[in-house]
mmCIF file of C-alpha atoms in Angstrom:
data_model
loop_
_atom_site.group_PDB
_atom_site.id
_atom_site.type_symbol
_atom_site.label_atom_id
_atom_site.label_comp_id
_atom_site.label_asym_id
_atom_site.label_seq_id
_atom_site.Cartn_x
_atom_site.Cartn_y
_atom_site.Cartn_z
ATOM 1 C CA MET A 192 0.000 -0.059 -0.148
ATOM 2 C CA SER A 193 1.075 3.520 -1.056
ATOM 3 C CA ALA A 194 1.730 6.033 1.732
ATOM 4 C CA ALA A 195 -1.085 8.145 -0.086
ATOM 5 C CA GLN A 196 -3.427 5.392 0.166
ATOM 6 C CA SER A 197 -2.683 4.453 4.002
ATOM 7 C CA GLU A 198 -3.392 8.140 4.529
ATOM 8 C CA HIS A 199 -6.781 7.981 3.416
ATOM 9 C CA GLN A 200 -7.508 4.466 4.531
ATOM 10 C CA PRO A 201 -9.009 5.839 7.697
ATOM 11 C CA ILE A 202 -11.136 7.898 6.125
ATOM 12 C CA MET A 203 -12.314 5.386 3.617
ATOM 13 C CA ASN A 204 -12.899 2.919 6.532
ATOM 14 C CA THR A 205 -15.435 5.596 8.219
ATOM 15 C CA ASP A 206 -18.889 5.604 7.497
ATOM 16 C CA TRP A 207 -19.705 9.181 7.026
ATOM 17 C CA TRP A 208 -23.429 9.005 6.507
ATOM 18 C CA SER A 209 -23.693 7.405 10.115
ATOM 19 C CA VAL A 210 -21.444 9.849 11.381
ATOM 20 C CA GLY A 211 -23.327 12.847 9.737
ATOM 21 C CA THR A 212 -26.946 11.156 10.977
ATOM 22 C CA VAL A 213 -25.391 11.127 14.611
ATOM 23 C CA THR A 214 -23.919 14.707 14.311
ATOM 24 C CA ILE A 215 -26.690 16.425 12.986
ATOM 25 C CA GLY A 216 -29.041 14.710 15.327
ATOM 26 C CA ILE A 217 -27.107 15.675 18.379
ATOM 27 C CA THR A 218 -26.790 19.355 17.134
ATOM 28 C CA VAL A 219 -30.589 19.664 16.992
ATOM 29 C CA PHE A 220 -31.314 17.722 20.623
ATOM 30 C CA ALA A 221 -28.689 20.440 21.651
ATOM 31 C CA ILE A 222 -30.697 23.388 20.360
ATOM 32 C CA ALA A 223 -33.697 22.038 22.456
ATOM 33 C CA GLN A 224 -31.449 21.559 25.357
ATOM 34 C CA GLY A 225 -29.598 24.791 25.101
ATOM 35 C CA LEU A 226 -32.940 26.621 24.710
ATOM 36 C CA THR A 227 -34.627 25.005 27.666
ATOM 37 C CA TYR A 228 -31.720 25.109 30.151
ATOM 38 C CA PRO A 229 -31.623 29.097 30.668
ATOM 39 C CA LEU A 230 -35.094 29.857 29.434
ATOM 40 C CA ILE A 231 -36.956 27.697 31.908
ATOM 41 C CA SER A 232 -34.433 29.024 34.583
ATOM 42 C CA LEU A 233 -35.085 32.468 33.844
ATOM 43 C CA LEU A 234 -38.906 31.936 33.748
ATOM 44 C CA LEU A 235 -38.692 30.236 36.828
ATOM 45 C CA ALA A 236 -36.840 33.080 38.510
ATOM 46 C CA ALA A 237 -39.324 35.737 37.164
ATOM 47 C CA ARG A 238 -42.059 33.906 39.203
ATOM 48 C CA ASP A 239 -39.677 34.304 42.252
ATOM 49 C CA LEU A 240 -39.210 30.821 42.494
ATOM 50 C CA SER A 241 -35.951 29.797 44.478
ATOM 51 C CA ASP A 242 -32.793 28.274 43.114
ATOM 52 C CA THR A 243 -33.345 25.061 44.912
ATOM 53 C CA THR A 244 -36.563 24.678 42.639
ATOM 54 C CA ILE A 245 -34.956 25.825 39.573
ATOM 55 C CA GLY A 246 -32.179 23.337 40.249
ATOM 56 C CA LEU A 247 -34.679 20.491 40.933
ATOM 57 C CA ASN A 248 -36.340 21.312 37.591
ATOM 58 C CA ALA A 249 -32.963 21.065 35.845
ATOM 59 C CA ALA A 250 -32.391 17.677 37.663
ATOM 60 C CA ALA A 251 -35.690 16.534 36.542
ATOM 61 C CA PHE A 252 -34.280 16.521 32.919
ATOM 62 C CA MET A 253 -31.375 14.197 33.965
ATOM 63 C CA LEU A 254 -33.803 11.915 36.020
ATOM 64 C CA GLY A 255 -35.355 11.245 32.642
ATOM 65 C CA LEU A 256 -32.341 10.866 31.034
ATOM 66 C CA GLY A 257 -30.903 8.034 33.829
ATOM 67 C CA VAL A 258 -34.567 6.470 33.785
ATOM 68 C CA SER A 259 -34.725 5.927 30.087
ATOM 69 C CA VAL A 260 -31.138 4.380 30.255
ATOM 70 C CA LEU A 261 -33.244 1.370 32.123
ATOM 71 C CA VAL A 262 -36.328 1.233 29.689
ATOM 72 C CA VAL A 263 -35.273 2.481 26.344
ATOM 73 C CA PRO A 264 -33.028 -0.546 25.186
ATOM 74 C CA ARG A 265 -36.122 -2.768 25.613
ATOM 75 C CA LEU A 266 -38.578 -0.610 23.880
ATOM 76 C CA THR A 267 -36.287 -0.021 21.328
ATOM 77 C CA ARG A 268 -34.858 -3.530 20.591
ATOM 78 C CA HIS A 269 -36.465 -4.134 17.235
ATOM 79 C CA LEU A 270 -35.524 -0.618 15.768
ATOM 80 C CA ARG A 271 -32.804 0.437 13.905
ATOM 81 C CA ALA A 272 -30.393 3.191 15.549
ATOM 82 C CA GLY A 273 -31.581 5.696 13.000
ATOM 83 C CA GLN A 274 -35.306 5.025 13.692
ATOM 84 C CA VAL A 275 -34.569 5.594 17.446
ATOM 85 C CA ILE A 276 -33.072 8.999 16.752
ATOM 86 C CA VAL A 277 -35.801 10.239 14.977
ATOM 87 C CA ALA A 278 -38.261 9.141 17.337
ATOM 88 C CA GLY A 279 -36.548 10.933 20.222
ATOM 89 C CA LEU A 280 -36.349 13.804 18.025
ATOM 90 C CA LEU A 281 -40.281 13.339 17.606
ATOM 91 C CA GLY A 282 -40.822 13.087 21.475
ATOM 92 C CA ALA A 283 -38.768 15.947 22.198
ATOM 93 C CA ALA A 284 -40.386 18.079 19.630
ATOM 94 C CA MET A 285 -43.907 17.162 21.659
ATOM 95 C CA SER A 286 -42.405 18.094 24.973
ATOM 96 C CA LEU A 287 -41.078 21.408 23.726
ATOM 97 C CA GLY A 288 -44.910 21.993 22.369
ATOM 98 C CA GLY A 289 -46.016 21.186 26.044
ATOM 99 C CA PHE A 290 -44.238 23.926 27.341
ATOM 100 C CA ALA A 291 -45.550 26.453 24.865
ATOM 101 C CA ALA A 292 -48.931 25.216 25.837
ATOM 102 C CA THR A 293 -49.266 25.196 29.541
ATOM 103 C CA ASP A 294 -47.237 27.302 32.364
ATOM 104 C CA ASN A 295 -48.230 24.749 34.832
ATOM 105 C CA LEU A 296 -45.260 23.911 37.481
ATOM 106 C CA ILE A 297 -45.975 20.272 37.879
ATOM 107 C CA ALA A 298 -46.393 19.862 33.988
ATOM 108 C CA TRP A 299 -43.045 21.607 33.242
ATOM 109 C CA PHE A 300 -41.482 18.979 35.640
ATOM 110 C CA LEU A 301 -43.034 16.216 34.203
ATOM 111 C CA LEU A 302 -42.191 17.933 30.578
ATOM 112 C CA ARG A 303 -38.777 18.369 31.594
ATOM 113 C CA PHE A 304 -38.417 14.651 32.596
ATOM 114 C CA ALA A 305 -40.219 13.681 29.403
ATOM 115 C CA LEU A 306 -37.647 15.374 27.341
ATOM 116 C CA GLY A 307 -34.765 13.838 29.126
ATOM 117 C CA VAL A 308 -36.155 10.223 28.248
ATOM 118 C CA CYS A 309 -36.272 11.277 24.383
ATOM 119 C CA VAL A 310 -32.753 13.027 24.365
ATOM 120 C CA ASN A 311 -31.557 9.759 25.900
ATOM 121 C CA ALA A 312 -32.000 8.186 22.427
ATOM 122 C CA ILE A 313 -29.296 9.645 20.699
ATOM 123 C CA TYR A 314 -26.739 9.589 23.842
ATOM 124 C CA VAL A 315 -27.053 5.782 23.769
ATOM 125 C CA PHE A 316 -27.485 4.793 20.382
ATOM 126 C CA GLY A 317 -25.872 7.701 18.685
ATOM 127 C CA GLU A 318 -22.501 7.559 20.605
ATOM 128 C CA ALA A 319 -22.054 3.965 20.038
ATOM 129 C CA TRP A 320 -22.991 4.238 16.740
ATOM 130 C CA LEU A 321 -20.505 7.271 15.979
ATOM 131 C CA ASN A 322 -17.626 4.994 17.604
ATOM 132 C CA ALA A 323 -18.713 1.919 15.826
ATOM 133 C CA ALA A 324 -18.692 3.723 12.121
ATOM 134 C CA THR A 325 -15.161 5.442 13.052
ATOM 135 C CA ALA A 326 -11.704 4.626 12.114
ATOM 136 C CA ASP A 327 -9.529 4.691 15.265
ATOM 137 C CA ALA A 328 -6.843 6.933 13.396
ATOM 138 C CA VAL A 329 -9.441 9.541 13.133
ATOM 139 C CA ARG A 330 -11.576 9.182 16.218
ATOM 140 C CA GLY A 331 -10.316 12.062 17.941
ATOM 141 C CA ARG A 332 -11.128 14.401 15.062
ATOM 142 C CA VAL A 333 -14.671 12.645 14.493
ATOM 143 C CA SER A 334 -15.415 13.277 18.226
ATOM 144 C CA GLY A 335 -14.242 16.924 18.061
ATOM 145 C CA VAL A 336 -16.877 17.635 15.151
ATOM 146 C CA TYR A 337 -19.619 15.698 17.031
ATOM 147 C CA SER A 338 -18.854 17.991 20.161
ATOM 148 C CA ALA A 339 -18.482 20.954 17.849
ATOM 149 C CA GLY A 340 -21.885 20.138 16.273
ATOM 150 C CA MET A 341 -23.303 19.763 19.980
ATOM 151 C CA ALA A 342 -21.920 23.203 20.980
ATOM 152 C CA VAL A 343 -23.459 24.934 17.842
ATOM 153 C CA GLY A 344 -26.691 23.872 19.017
ATOM 154 C CA PHE A 345 -26.030 25.207 22.496
ATOM 155 C CA VAL A 346 -25.453 28.432 20.712
ATOM 156 C CA ILE A 347 -28.385 28.428 18.648
ATOM 157 C CA GLY A 348 -30.815 27.559 21.493
ATOM 158 C CA PRO A 349 -30.014 30.515 24.171
ATOM 159 C CA LEU A 350 -30.343 32.971 21.144
ATOM 160 C CA ALA A 351 -33.737 32.209 20.818
ATOM 161 C CA ILE A 352 -34.133 33.877 23.841
ATOM 162 C CA PRO A 353 -33.365 37.700 22.784
ATOM 163 C CA LEU A 354 -34.988 36.804 19.309
ATOM 164 C CA PHE A 355 -38.378 35.280 20.693
ATOM 165 C CA GLY A 356 -38.651 37.011 24.280
ATOM 166 C CA ILE A 357 -39.469 35.196 27.258
ATOM 167 C CA GLU A 358 -42.824 36.419 28.033
ATOM 168 C CA SER A 359 -44.731 33.830 25.725
ATOM 169 C CA GLY A 360 -44.303 30.159 24.609
ATOM 170 C CA LEU A 361 -42.817 31.253 21.035
ATOM 171 C CA ALA A 362 -39.637 30.185 21.716
ATOM 172 C CA PHE A 363 -40.356 26.768 22.833
ATOM 173 C CA ALA A 364 -42.806 26.400 19.929
ATOM 174 C CA ALA A 365 -40.400 27.328 17.114
ATOM 175 C CA CYS A 366 -37.918 25.179 18.548
ATOM 176 C CA ALA A 367 -40.619 22.371 18.371
ATOM 177 C CA VAL A 368 -41.192 22.987 14.625
ATOM 178 C CA LEU A 369 -37.274 22.872 13.715
ATOM 179 C CA VAL A 370 -36.865 19.784 15.679
ATOM 180 C CA SER A 371 -39.721 17.931 13.723
ATOM 181 C CA CYS A 372 -38.314 19.323 10.138
ATOM 182 C CA VAL A 373 -34.990 17.675 11.150
ATOM 183 C CA ALA A 374 -36.460 14.470 12.182
ATOM 184 C CA PHE A 375 -38.014 13.768 8.734
ATOM 185 C CA GLY A 376 -34.649 14.666 7.181
ATOM 186 C CA LEU A 377 -32.700 12.490 9.145
ATOM 187 C CA ALA A 378 -35.371 9.528 8.741
ATOM 188 C CA MET A 379 -34.488 9.765 5.106
ATOM 189 C CA MET A 380 -30.693 10.293 5.719
ATOM 190 C CA SER A 381 -30.141 7.141 8.219
ATOM 191 C CA ARG A 382 -31.275 4.884 5.444
ATOM 192 C CA ARG A 383 -27.823 5.364 3.651
ATOM 193 C CA ALA A 384 -25.943 4.446 6.667
ATOM 194 C CA LYS A 385 -24.315 0.947 6.231
ATOM 195 C CA LEU A 386 -23.271 0.294 10.147
ATOM 196 C CA GLU A 387 -25.462 -0.743 12.967
ATOM 197 C CA PRO A 388 -24.222 -0.399 16.844
ATOM 198 C CA GLU A 389 -24.968 -3.113 19.212
ATOM 199 C CA LYS A 390 -28.178 -3.325 20.985
ATOM 200 C CA PRO A 391 -27.424 -2.062 24.522
ATOM 201 C CA GLU A 392 -28.039 -4.621 27.368
ATOM 202 C CA LEU A 393 -28.578 -3.441 30.891
ATOM 203 C CA SER A 394 -26.646 -6.444 32.434
ATOM 204 C CA ASP A 395 -23.552 -5.144 30.625
ATOM 205 C CA LEU A 396 -23.433 -1.821 32.011
ATOM 206 C CA PRO A 397 -22.077 -3.029 35.986
ATOM 207 C CA ARG A 398 -19.280 -4.852 33.959
ATOM 208 C CA PHE A 399 -18.703 -1.615 31.904
ATOM 209 C CA ALA A 400 -18.328 0.577 35.191
ATOM 210 C CA ARG A 401 -16.141 -2.185 36.791
ATOM 211 C CA THR A 402 -13.843 -2.105 33.753
ATOM 212 C CA ALA A 403 -13.665 1.724 32.962
ATOM 213 C CA PRO A 404 -14.431 3.701 36.165
ATOM 214 C CA MET A 405 -12.315 6.457 35.449
ATOM 215 C CA LEU A 406 -14.112 7.045 32.313
ATOM 216 C CA VAL A 407 -17.262 6.915 34.174
ATOM 217 C CA PHE A 408 -15.945 9.503 36.574
ATOM 218 C CA LEU A 409 -15.008 11.630 33.840
ATOM 219 C CA VAL A 410 -18.550 11.717 32.408
ATOM 220 C CA VAL A 411 -20.270 12.369 35.755
ATOM 221 C CA ALA A 412 -17.747 15.267 36.411
ATOM 222 C CA PHE A 413 -18.945 16.599 33.087
ATOM 223 C CA GLY A 414 -22.675 16.073 33.757
ATOM 224 C CA CYS A 415 -22.412 18.140 37.268
ATOM 225 C CA ILE A 416 -20.466 20.653 35.367
ATOM 226 C CA ASP A 417 -22.647 20.943 32.336
ATOM 227 C CA ALA A 418 -26.085 21.117 33.952
ATOM 228 C CA SER A 419 -24.887 23.284 36.686
ATOM 229 C CA VAL A 420 -23.525 26.002 34.387
ATOM 230 C CA LEU A 421 -26.364 25.615 31.716
ATOM 231 C CA SER A 422 -29.440 25.876 34.294
ATOM 232 C CA LEU A 423 -27.749 28.219 37.356
ATOM 233 C CA SER A 424 -25.556 30.842 35.321
ATOM 234 C CA PRO A 425 -28.458 32.922 33.852
ATOM 235 C CA VAL A 426 -29.828 33.162 37.544
ATOM 236 C CA HIS A 427 -26.319 34.041 39.057
ATOM 237 C CA LEU A 428 -25.887 36.657 36.158
ATOM 238 C CA THR A 429 -29.171 38.272 36.390
ATOM 239 C CA GLY A 430 -28.868 38.335 40.226
ATOM 240 C CA VAL A 431 -26.090 40.328 39.712
ATOM 241 C CA GLY A 432 -27.611 43.089 37.672
ATOM 242 C CA ALA A 433 -27.153 41.646 33.991
ATOM 243 C CA THR A 434 -30.342 41.360 31.843
ATOM 244 C CA ALA A 435 -31.934 37.943 30.375
ATOM 245 C CA ALA A 436 -30.475 39.095 27.209
ATOM 246 C CA LEU A 437 -26.884 39.151 28.527
ATOM 247 C CA ALA A 438 -27.147 36.053 30.292
ATOM 248 C CA ALA A 439 -28.290 34.371 27.076
ATOM 249 C CA THR A 440 -25.297 36.041 25.278
ATOM 250 C CA PHE A 441 -22.951 34.723 28.311
ATOM 251 C CA LEU A 442 -24.409 31.488 27.308
ATOM 252 C CA ALA A 443 -23.810 31.646 23.636
ATOM 253 C CA VAL A 444 -20.196 33.204 23.971
ATOM 254 C CA MET A 445 -19.147 30.101 25.952
ATOM 255 C CA HIS A 446 -20.650 27.812 23.445
ATOM 256 C CA LEU A 447 -18.862 29.576 20.577
ATOM 257 C CA GLY A 448 -15.429 28.938 22.724
ATOM 258 C CA MET A 449 -16.711 25.166 22.528
ATOM 259 C CA ILE A 450 -17.391 25.317 18.852
ATOM 260 C CA VAL A 451 -13.851 26.944 18.048
ATOM 261 C CA ALA A 452 -11.921 24.591 20.308
ATOM 262 C CA GLN A 453 -13.617 21.334 19.689
ATOM 263 C CA PRO A 454 -11.968 20.652 16.185
ATOM 264 C CA ILE A 455 -8.450 21.451 17.631
ATOM 265 C CA LEU A 456 -8.799 19.460 20.657
ATOM 266 C CA GLY A 457 -9.980 16.409 18.087
ATOM 267 C CA VAL A 458 -6.493 16.801 16.768
ATOM 268 C CA ALA A 459 -4.482 16.718 19.848
ATOM 269 C CA LEU A 460 -6.602 13.675 20.964
ATOM 270 C CA ASP A 461 -5.133 11.799 17.799
ATOM 271 C CA ARG A 462 -1.670 12.895 18.110
ATOM 272 C CA VAL A 463 -1.148 12.910 22.233
ATOM 273 C CA ASP A 464 -2.201 10.765 25.073
ATOM 274 C CA ARG A 465 -5.930 11.051 25.138
ATOM 275 C CA TRP A 466 -5.911 11.010 28.936
ATOM 276 C CA HIS A 467 -3.578 14.001 29.070
ATOM 277 C CA VAL A 468 -5.900 15.985 27.436
ATOM 278 C CA ALA A 469 -8.565 15.110 29.480
ATOM 279 C CA THR A 470 -7.120 16.162 32.560
ATOM 280 C CA GLY A 471 -5.965 19.463 30.816
ATOM 281 C CA CYS A 472 -9.547 20.050 30.292
ATOM 282 C CA LEU A 473 -10.611 19.351 33.744
ATOM 283 C CA ALA A 474 -7.531 21.567 35.524
ATOM 284 C CA ALA A 475 -8.635 24.354 32.931
ATOM 285 C CA THR A 476 -12.207 24.261 33.874
ATOM 286 C CA GLY A 477 -11.611 24.556 37.425
ATOM 287 C CA LEU A 478 -9.374 27.556 36.947
ATOM 288 C CA VAL A 479 -11.597 29.430 34.822
ATOM 289 C CA PHE A 480 -14.838 28.899 36.843
ATOM 290 C CA LEU A 481 -12.839 30.074 39.767
ATOM 291 C CA ALA A 482 -11.659 33.098 38.257
ATOM 292 C CA LEU A 483 -15.224 33.848 36.756
ATOM 293 C CA THR A 484 -16.506 33.832 40.417
ATOM 294 C CA PHE A 485 -14.659 37.272 40.985
ATOM 295 C CA VAL A 486 -15.409 38.866 37.449
ATOM 296 C CA SER A 487 -17.887 41.714 37.341
ATOM 297 C CA ILE A 488 -20.488 41.485 34.541
ATOM 298 C CA ASP A 489 -19.233 44.770 32.863
ATOM 299 C CA SER A 490 -15.695 43.347 32.616
ATOM 300 C CA PRO A 491 -14.347 42.379 29.278
ATOM 301 C CA SER A 492 -12.852 39.277 30.545
ATOM 302 C CA LEU A 493 -15.993 38.013 31.498
ATOM 303 C CA TRP A 494 -16.462 37.301 27.653
ATOM 304 C CA ARG A 495 -12.963 35.782 27.408
ATOM 305 C CA LEU A 496 -13.306 33.522 30.237
ATOM 306 C CA ALA A 497 -16.571 32.336 29.207
ATOM 307 C CA ALA A 498 -15.578 31.330 25.778
ATOM 308 C CA LEU A 499 -12.645 29.531 27.663
ATOM 309 C CA GLY A 500 -14.625 27.988 30.158
ATOM 310 C CA GLY A 501 -17.298 26.577 27.425
ATOM 311 C CA ALA A 502 -14.153 25.013 25.452
ATOM 312 C CA ALA A 503 -12.526 23.053 28.578
ATOM 313 C CA PHE A 504 -15.564 21.451 30.151
ATOM 314 C CA LEU A 505 -17.003 20.291 27.024
ATOM 315 C CA GLY A 506 -13.517 19.053 26.300
ATOM 316 C CA ILE A 507 -13.639 16.588 29.348
ATOM 317 C CA TYR A 508 -16.847 15.211 27.465
ATOM 318 C CA THR A 509 -15.029 15.106 23.883
ATOM 319 C CA SER A 510 -12.175 12.871 25.673
ATOM 320 C CA ALA A 511 -14.121 10.655 27.186
ATOM 321 C CA LEU A 512 -15.941 9.890 24.211
ATOM 322 C CA ALA A 513 -12.631 9.610 22.094
ATOM 323 C CA ILE A 514 -11.198 7.398 24.895
ATOM 324 C CA LEU A 515 -14.294 4.948 25.103
ATOM 325 C CA GLY A 516 -13.856 4.035 21.080
ATOM 326 C CA GLN A 517 -10.299 3.682 21.474
ATOM 327 C CA ASP A 518 -10.610 0.868 24.207
ATOM 328 C CA HIS A 519 -14.031 -0.662 23.817
ATOM 329 C CA LYS A 520 -15.522 -2.522 20.805
ATOM 330 C CA GLY A 521 -18.679 -4.250 19.922
ATOM 331 C CA PRO A 522 -21.108 -4.901 23.008
ATOM 332 C CA ALA A 523 -18.518 -3.063 25.316
ATOM 333 C CA LEU A 524 -18.767 0.154 23.267
ATOM 334 C CA THR A 525 -22.672 0.079 23.409
ATOM 335 C CA ALA A 526 -22.663 -0.786 26.930
ATOM 336 C CA GLY A 527 -20.163 2.524 27.591
ATOM 337 C CA ALA A 528 -22.658 4.658 25.544
ATOM 338 C CA ALA A 529 -25.256 3.597 27.841
ATOM 339 C CA ALA A 530 -23.102 3.906 30.894
ATOM 340 C CA PHE A 531 -22.253 7.319 29.852
ATOM 341 C CA SER A 532 -25.706 8.520 29.595
ATOM 342 C CA LEU A 533 -26.654 7.273 33.165
ATOM 343 C CA ALA A 534 -23.482 8.743 34.108
ATOM 344 C CA TYR A 535 -24.270 12.194 32.524
ATOM 345 C CA ALA A 536 -27.632 11.900 34.112
ATOM 346 C CA ILE A 537 -26.424 11.164 37.829
ATOM 347 C CA GLY A 538 -23.891 14.047 37.407
ATOM 348 C CA GLY A 539 -26.760 16.564 36.051
ATOM 349 C CA VAL A 540 -28.905 15.558 38.934
ATOM 350 C CA ILE A 541 -26.440 15.969 41.664
ATOM 351 C CA GLY A 542 -24.940 19.180 40.041
ATOM 352 C CA PRO A 543 -27.929 21.724 40.061
ATOM 353 C CA ILE A 544 -29.479 20.411 43.183
ATOM 354 C CA VAL A 545 -26.026 20.753 45.169
ATOM 355 C CA THR A 546 -25.311 24.227 43.335
ATOM 356 C CA GLY A 547 -28.817 25.452 43.561
ATOM 357 C CA ALA A 548 -28.800 24.788 47.449
ATOM 358 C CA LEU A 549 -25.431 26.204 48.055
ATOM 359 C CA VAL A 550 -26.561 29.537 46.372
ATOM 360 C CA SER A 551 -29.540 29.639 48.309
ATOM 361 C CA PHE A 552 -27.615 30.112 51.463
ATOM 362 C CA PHE A 553 -24.363 31.492 49.934
ATOM 363 C CA PRO A 554 -25.482 34.152 47.152
ATOM 364 C CA GLY A 555 -22.957 34.358 44.548
ATOM 365 C CA THR A 556 -21.112 31.045 44.935
ATOM 366 C CA THR A 557 -22.620 29.333 41.641
ATOM 367 C CA PHE A 558 -19.377 28.587 39.995
ATOM 368 C CA ILE A 559 -17.276 27.487 43.031
ATOM 369 C CA PRO A 560 -18.524 23.803 43.004
ATOM 370 C CA VAL A 561 -17.782 23.772 38.721
ATOM 371 C CA ALA A 562 -14.102 25.123 40.110
ATOM 372 C CA ILE A 563 -13.792 22.477 42.840
ATOM 373 C CA ILE A 564 -15.146 19.605 40.645
ATOM 374 C CA GLY A 565 -12.534 20.718 37.913
ATOM 375 C CA LEU A 566 -9.396 20.949 40.093
ATOM 376 C CA ILE A 567 -9.903 17.763 42.054
ATOM 377 C CA GLY A 568 -11.206 15.720 39.036
ATOM 378 C CA ALA A 569 -7.956 16.526 37.231
ATOM 379 C CA ALA A 570 -5.758 15.584 40.627
ATOM 380 C CA ILE A 571 -7.976 12.081 40.403
ATOM 381 C CA VAL A 572 -7.455 11.627 36.714
ATOM 382 C CA LEU A 573 -3.666 12.347 36.981
ATOM 383 C CA THR A 574 -3.172 10.001 39.658
ATOM 384 C CA ARG A 575 -5.787 7.151 38.915
ATOM 385 C CA ARG A 576 -5.890 6.990 35.321
ATOM 386 C CA PRO A 577 -5.466 3.539 33.705
#
């Protein structure tokens, strides 16, 4: 084989229709998630509800994500991966439509839970599918593009707030229409995919957790950070004098940092030890959010730190995803994707609840738990990695 043929072999061995389907799917899910986190938090805060209640509502999404790990595999045993993702998108659209139709608090908890169940479809099936379809030589770059697509969705979601406002359900309704349209497009696109991931089995989850505890730890840490930052940073910023539009823009800048950084991190993941990249992302996350605790809303540093913080904490997950595909194949890969979803849900439940309760007693400390997780997490991975 010539050098040119060898260089192009990983590209040839990658099923790009599968990669495209999964990446577009996660982008659209991220739009829905990126909209609901800040918008629901701002709407609940406008009703003078406590930070604890806001954190619990965010945790309802993660609870749905975790519960779905236990029920979705059985319900979708006879469906193709593409069909599962499309079904999840349509379910997410119905949930978003529910937010537009009612402002009942109990209904919002149930709808947030249902949205978590639907989103899990792509987290379990999509990420196993992505890794199964990707050659290892380009796995880091594919993971980086996948994470960048996720970040694009998180940018578009919050920007719907200043565009549509928070006084009506128009932002929820517009997002529901978008998600529905993309679902039909992906239904056609997924038919051209050549590969299918293994079906997840619940019995494989404990085995994977015992085999790869540090990978599970990475995703739990990411879930804590992600859910806390997305759900409570808008409330933190408006609490210190920022407008709702500025708080949404803060999240958008954070995700712009993610978009720019993830493909670069992907190249690094293909060239250096992937655990070193994960450790660096944890440490950078801790340092950036520690600095954000002391930065005023009118400081130019706020925007630079937002971009750096987003790039760093999403890099934790990008690294974990690349390591998963590197070290695990077949049923273990699918079990890992399911374990990732459950680990993310566990972190996402713990993060907002603990952070919301802390802020209720000590206002202004929203980013302190994130900083602690990042710095201590880096030390743990540095000393305990495989």
